[in-house]
């Protein structure tokens, strides 16, 4: 099935400080999604850029003793030049101070003014410079900005307003009738909740006497445009949208496939301000708005004032851009928050990349060099062992699109790594280093299978680690495949010269603080730190984001048997639609194995696997104790497709 073209955008980053890990994450995510999309045969256009007007940027320029234009001319390069070093390949970089953008914003304002969508009025409210938004008294939290926690200033002045309230019903209607318009779904509920409080009109001007750094209003030279009205327009100004109504080819080609990736803190501005602006201008709404969670540091949002900002430049320089990309994409479930720590990054590098993937490539290359003069041997006829690997490779490629379309990038990566672990096990089980003496054909077969398996893994991980995986593919002596459809078993020709001399992913030492905590005398300190990081507050409550991290899904039991030597345990194979899991559950005293087959249950999906009675259990089934000492399994009523997320 052909894929429709996708227009993928990041937010425009404010030029009030240098880029940090949150910005880097958003750009890396969009880059990886674009690369996956192209691997699936789709076309993409990737836009990013910088938000250069407004009070926040003006203040930052003042603090440096610079004119705002000189400040943004210099600082935008910190973003523009950083992205290629993180292997991010955008198609366009827009600055809101560029004439091509200012012209469109001016056109928008004139059109809305001419259409009677803008009026002048007196305004009184609380302004947050950090969020660049007005708030009502009721919206403040402890007298501070509800979005950023920053200070607010009381302002009373004459301003211009966009009749946003007119579009409340149309917007609500669109959100409710287009379930995946705002992703993930709990963010759509948040926007609907905001609308239910009643939508006011939007102040879209700032008097020049208070702020001159902005685009002048075309119908009143004493005012400049509100920075959000200005910045949001970038998504169409970059496509050359014209207010005169003539569409451009770029607009017609890309706008129907618009996907805005944003952080959860700018949900309202995108899902309410931007959408109502578009409704008023008669421009179709974007296809999706995708809100990601935050990278936290010590369970708090990174911010300059708290001083817990992680510098992506530093991480990239030490560990390399692709390792940083791998960590950020693997350890964030899109839509939820995640804690950033250098220690976690090093552990991921060492376990997944250095150990599972890098070591396998090195071992295979070493054996091919030793026994076959560095030339990939003939595979011969596959046995059941090889067929299992080939089937897993096929399954991985077939399921990849599903995970990416569901924005489960962490899952796409994890499934790929499970395949890599399977390859490692296959290599150990078939032991070519032993069979070379007794059965050289078997050794040739297993080394061929590992090399070809590595080619599959490298192709599928290419969007996550473009440079490192291109190195791996080149080391296997083959041309990269551009499209997943072309990834068929047997792409490595026997006789190909392998060139994997250097370690792809060196092992790294844990950062000093983590090492110190791992030593016995500091055990108490570690426990204290763990307690501090624990998601349970003193009152026993967990916050919403932590709760949302628990993935509950509907699972269909397809096989069940008693665990030998235990009265309590059943071993179940459950289907999650596109995946089968093995779960060991302590329900045998209440449910027989036969009665379980065909039942639907609720599974905690993202519980770390553990061994029960030496059997790996991947998840937990939920049940309630009954008054008579029995057990009642939980199940969705009515039955839902296996794998459906339960909220
Ligand atoms: O909001 N983790 O710009 P911005 C994840 N100019 N994402 C984070 C993050 C973190 N710790 N910190 C920030 C703006 N972000 C506006 C956007 S769009 C027309 C205008 C994300 O530089 C944040 O959530 O403050 C936001 O989506 C993006 O970085 C830009 O933040």
Short mmCIF file of N, CA, C and O in Angstrom, two decimals, residues 29 31 59 126 142 157 173 177 231 326 332 422 431 486 488 548 551 629:
data_model
loop_
_atom_site.label_atom_id
_atom_site.label_comp_id
_atom_site.label_asym_id
_atom_site.label_seq_id
_atom_site.Cartn_x
_atom_site.Cartn_y
_atom_site.Cartn_z
N UNK A 29 13.63 13.02 17.20
CA UNK A 29 12.42 12.21 17.00
C UNK A 29 11.86 12.43 15.60
O UNK A 29 11.54 11.47 14.87
N UNK A 31 13.36 13.58 12.98
CA UNK A 31 14.31 13.06 11.99
C UNK A 31 14.17 11.54 11.86
O UNK A 31 14.14 11.01 10.75
N UNK A 59 14.35 40.21 25.80
CA UNK A 59 15.02 40.30 27.11
C UNK A 59 16.40 39.64 27.06
O UNK A 59 17.35 40.13 27.65
N UNK A 126 -2.85 38.71 33.38
CA UNK A 126 -1.50 38.42 33.90
C UNK A 126 -0.67 37.85 32.76
O UNK A 126 -1.07 36.88 32.12
N UNK A 142 -0.64 29.38 42.54
CA UNK A 142 0.11 30.09 43.59
C UNK A 142 0.64 31.43 43.09
O UNK A 142 1.79 31.81 43.35
N UNK A 157 -4.08 47.13 29.16
CA UNK A 157 -3.78 47.98 28.00
C UNK A 157 -4.78 47.72 26.87
O UNK A 157 -5.49 46.72 26.89
N UNK A 173 -15.88 19.87 17.64
CA UNK A 173 -16.44 18.90 16.68
C UNK A 173 -15.32 18.16 15.94
O UNK A 173 -15.34 16.94 15.80
N UNK A 177 -14.58 14.19 16.36
CA UNK A 177 -14.87 13.33 15.21
C UNK A 177 -13.60 12.81 14.53
O UNK A 177 -13.67 12.03 13.60
N UNK A 231 4.68 33.02 15.36
CA UNK A 231 5.47 31.77 15.23
C UNK A 231 4.67 30.62 14.64
O UNK A 231 5.16 29.86 13.81
N UNK A 326 20.07 6.94 20.04
CA UNK A 326 19.54 5.63 20.46
C UNK A 326 18.93 5.73 21.85
O UNK A 326 17.81 5.29 22.09
N UNK A 332 12.38 6.84 25.80
CA UNK A 332 11.19 7.71 25.95
C UNK A 332 10.01 7.02 25.29
O UNK A 332 10.09 6.63 24.13
N UNK A 422 18.41 -12.62 19.79
CA UNK A 422 18.16 -13.95 19.23
C UNK A 422 19.35 -14.39 18.36
O UNK A 422 19.77 -15.54 18.40
N UNK A 431 27.40 -22.49 17.61
CA UNK A 431 28.83 -22.55 17.92
C UNK A 431 29.73 -22.81 16.70
O UNK A 431 30.42 -23.84 16.65
N UNK A 486 12.70 -3.92 -0.13
CA UNK A 486 13.83 -4.57 -0.81
C UNK A 486 14.70 -5.38 0.15
O UNK A 486 15.71 -5.94 -0.26
N UNK A 488 15.25 -8.40 1.59
CA UNK A 488 14.87 -9.82 1.59
C UNK A 488 16.08 -10.64 2.00
O UNK A 488 17.23 -10.20 1.85
N UNK A 548 0.54 7.04 33.90
CA UNK A 548 0.42 6.81 32.46
C UNK A 548 1.57 5.98 31.91
O UNK A 548 1.53 5.48 30.80
N UNK A 551 1.75 0.52 31.19
CA UNK A 551 1.02 0.16 29.98
C UNK A 551 0.15 -1.05 30.26
O UNK A 551 0.65 -2.17 30.41
N UNK A 629 -12.51 -15.77 49.05
CA UNK A 629 -11.14 -16.29 48.96
C UNK A 629 -10.76 -16.73 47.56
O UNK A 629 -9.70 -17.31 47.35
#
